Amino acid sequence: MAAITFDHATLVYPGASRPSVDALDLEIADGEFLVLVGPSGCGKSTSLRMLAGLEEVTDGTIRVGDRDVTHLPPKDRDIAMVFQVAMGRAIVRQPQVFLMDEPLSNLDAKLRVQTRTEIAALQRRLGVTTVYVTHDQVEAMTMGDRVAVLSEGVLQQVDTPRNLYDRPANVFVAGFIGSPAMNIVPVTLTEGGAQVAGHTVPLPREALSALAREGSSTATLGFRPESVEFVAEGQGIPVEVLLVEELGSDAFAYGRLAAGEAGGEDRQLVLRADPRRPPMKGEVVHVGIRPGEAHLFSAETGLRVAEPQG
């Protein structure tokens, strides 16, 4: 077993206008199960292939343990690639590192859930450092000791699944991690908080002060579907319900900011509701964000402004 280090590892394909992987800095501990996740074209599989020696590193270095493997051929890296759940052959080799590139992509939903559990349990039993690539953020969150989120070749954040969920570093991570996704709403700032469809959402004074120092009068507000509570008319954000998904143990109402709010018709919101008493399609409901569960991001940079209020 061995630790892995990406030190400003960069790959630029000939003729490309931007790097496919841009100055990746990432430390993976000995025995860790790390998941690389992101949308198509984010650089996750390319990063894995750079580690395997299947892509030439343009700049920076990659180390496995104390060895610089940046320019070593694949056969000399003591690494095993795993495709489509072909685990047995890789295990027999007893490599220092397992690399898994979307190994569950061809399985049906039920078998995917079963197999990902078996892979995670096996990795913990063997203790072999593992780098796992997937586009499925649910798979990433359930399997990884830590998860590294990439977008357009740039590492956005690496942390435990819990911390990614609770404290996303920017708007991209906030919108990518979580199912259903976090609600993201552009807001106008007031002295007491953020204006959303005529309702003021209280925000921490420190966050408002930080934005004021930037000269910002607007921001991006995020809140998760499960972070809302249904309140009386006039006490929360008005949302027109367009669709209700009843899933047995859960219910999710999909809607938009009620008519009259500029841009509201284009801003879809998802609200977790009581599965025994879900709202009706066409109904206007009012919701408040629970204390400590609002997230605020700079409208200019997209970066997190402060910890959740509370």
Coordinates of N, CA, C and O in Angstrom, one line a residue, residues 8 13 20 22 25-26 33 51 58 97 117 128 130 132 155 162 169 175 186-187 195 213 225 250 280 287-288 303 305:
H8 N 0.6 19.7 -8.6 CA 0.4 20.6 -9.8 C 0.3 19.8 -11.1 O 0.8 20.3 -12.1
Y13 N -3.8 18.6 -24.0 CA -3.7 17.9 -25.2 C -3.2 18.8 -26.3 O -3.6 20.0 -26.3
S20 N -6.9 19.8 -19.9 CA -7.9 18.8 -19.5 C -7.9 18.6 -18.0 O -8.9 18.3 -17.3
D22 N -6.0 20.7 -14.8 CA -5.3 22.0 -14.6 C -4.7 22.1 -13.2 O -5.4 22.3 -12.2
D25 N -3.7 19.5 -7.4 CA -3.0 19.3 -6.1 C -3.9 18.4 -5.3 O -4.9 18.8 -4.9
L26 N -3.4 17.2 -5.0 CA -4.3 16.3 -4.2 C -3.4 15.2 -3.5 O -2.5 14.6 -4.1
F33 N -9.9 5.4 0.5 CA -10.8 5.2 -0.7 C -11.2 6.6 -1.1 O -12.0 7.2 -0.4
L51 N -2.4 9.0 -13.5 CA -1.9 8.2 -12.4 C -1.5 6.8 -12.9 O -0.4 6.3 -12.5
T58 N 1.8 16.8 -18.7 CA 2.4 18.0 -19.3 C 3.3 18.7 -18.4 O 4.4 19.2 -18.7
V97 N -1.9 0.1 -5.4 CA -3.0 1.0 -5.6 C -4.0 0.3 -6.6 O -3.6 -0.3 -7.6
T117 N -21.6 -1.5 -2.5 CA -21.5 -1.8 -1.1 C -20.4 -2.9 -1.0 O -19.6 -2.8 -0.1
V128 N -6.2 -1.4 0.6 CA -5.4 -1.0 -0.5 C -5.9 0.4 -0.9 O -7.1 0.7 -1.1
T130 N -7.2 3.3 -2.9 CA -8.1 3.1 -4.1 C -8.5 4.5 -4.6 O -9.0 5.4 -3.8
Y132 N -11.3 6.0 -7.2 CA -12.5 5.5 -7.9 C -13.1 6.7 -8.7 O -13.3 7.7 -8.1
L155 N -9.8 21.1 -9.7 CA -10.3 20.6 -8.4 C -11.1 21.7 -7.7 O -10.6 22.7 -7.4
R162 N -19.7 14.2 4.3 CA -20.5 15.0 5.2 C -20.2 16.5 5.0 O -21.0 17.4 5.0
A169 N -17.8 24.5 -0.9 CA -16.9 25.6 -1.1 C -17.4 26.6 -2.1 O -17.0 27.8 -2.0
G175 N -24.5 22.9 -6.0 CA -25.5 22.4 -6.9 C -25.2 21.0 -7.4 O -26.2 20.3 -7.8
P186 N -30.6 33.5 -6.9 CA -30.0 34.9 -6.8 C -30.8 35.8 -6.0 O -32.1 35.8 -6.1
V187 N -30.2 36.5 -5.1 CA -31.0 37.4 -4.2 C -30.4 38.8 -4.1 O -29.3 39.0 -4.4
Q195 N -33.6 39.1 0.2 CA -35.0 39.2 -0.3 C -35.3 38.1 -1.3 O -34.6 38.0 -2.3
R213 N -18.3 44.6 2.4 CA -16.9 45.0 2.2 C -16.5 44.8 0.7 O -15.7 45.5 0.2
P225 N -33.5 20.9 -0.2 CA -34.9 20.6 -0.1 C -35.4 20.2 1.3 O -36.5 20.5 1.6
D250 N -40.8 9.3 1.3 CA -40.5 10.7 1.1 C -41.5 11.3 0.0 O -42.1 10.6 -0.7
M280 N -50.6 20.0 -3.0 CA -51.3 19.6 -4.2 C -50.7 20.4 -5.4 O -50.2 21.6 -5.2
V287 N -42.7 28.6 2.5 CA -41.7 27.8 3.2 C -40.7 28.8 3.8 O -40.3 29.8 3.3
G288 N -40.2 28.4 5.0 CA -39.1 29.1 5.6 C -37.9 28.1 5.6 O -38.0 26.9 5.6
L303 N -17.9 31.8 -4.7 CA -17.3 31.2 -3.5 C -18.2 31.4 -2.3 O -19.0 32.3 -2.1
V305 N -19.4 32.4 1.3 CA -19.2 33.6 2.0 C -19.0 33.3 3.5 O -18.1 33.9 4.1

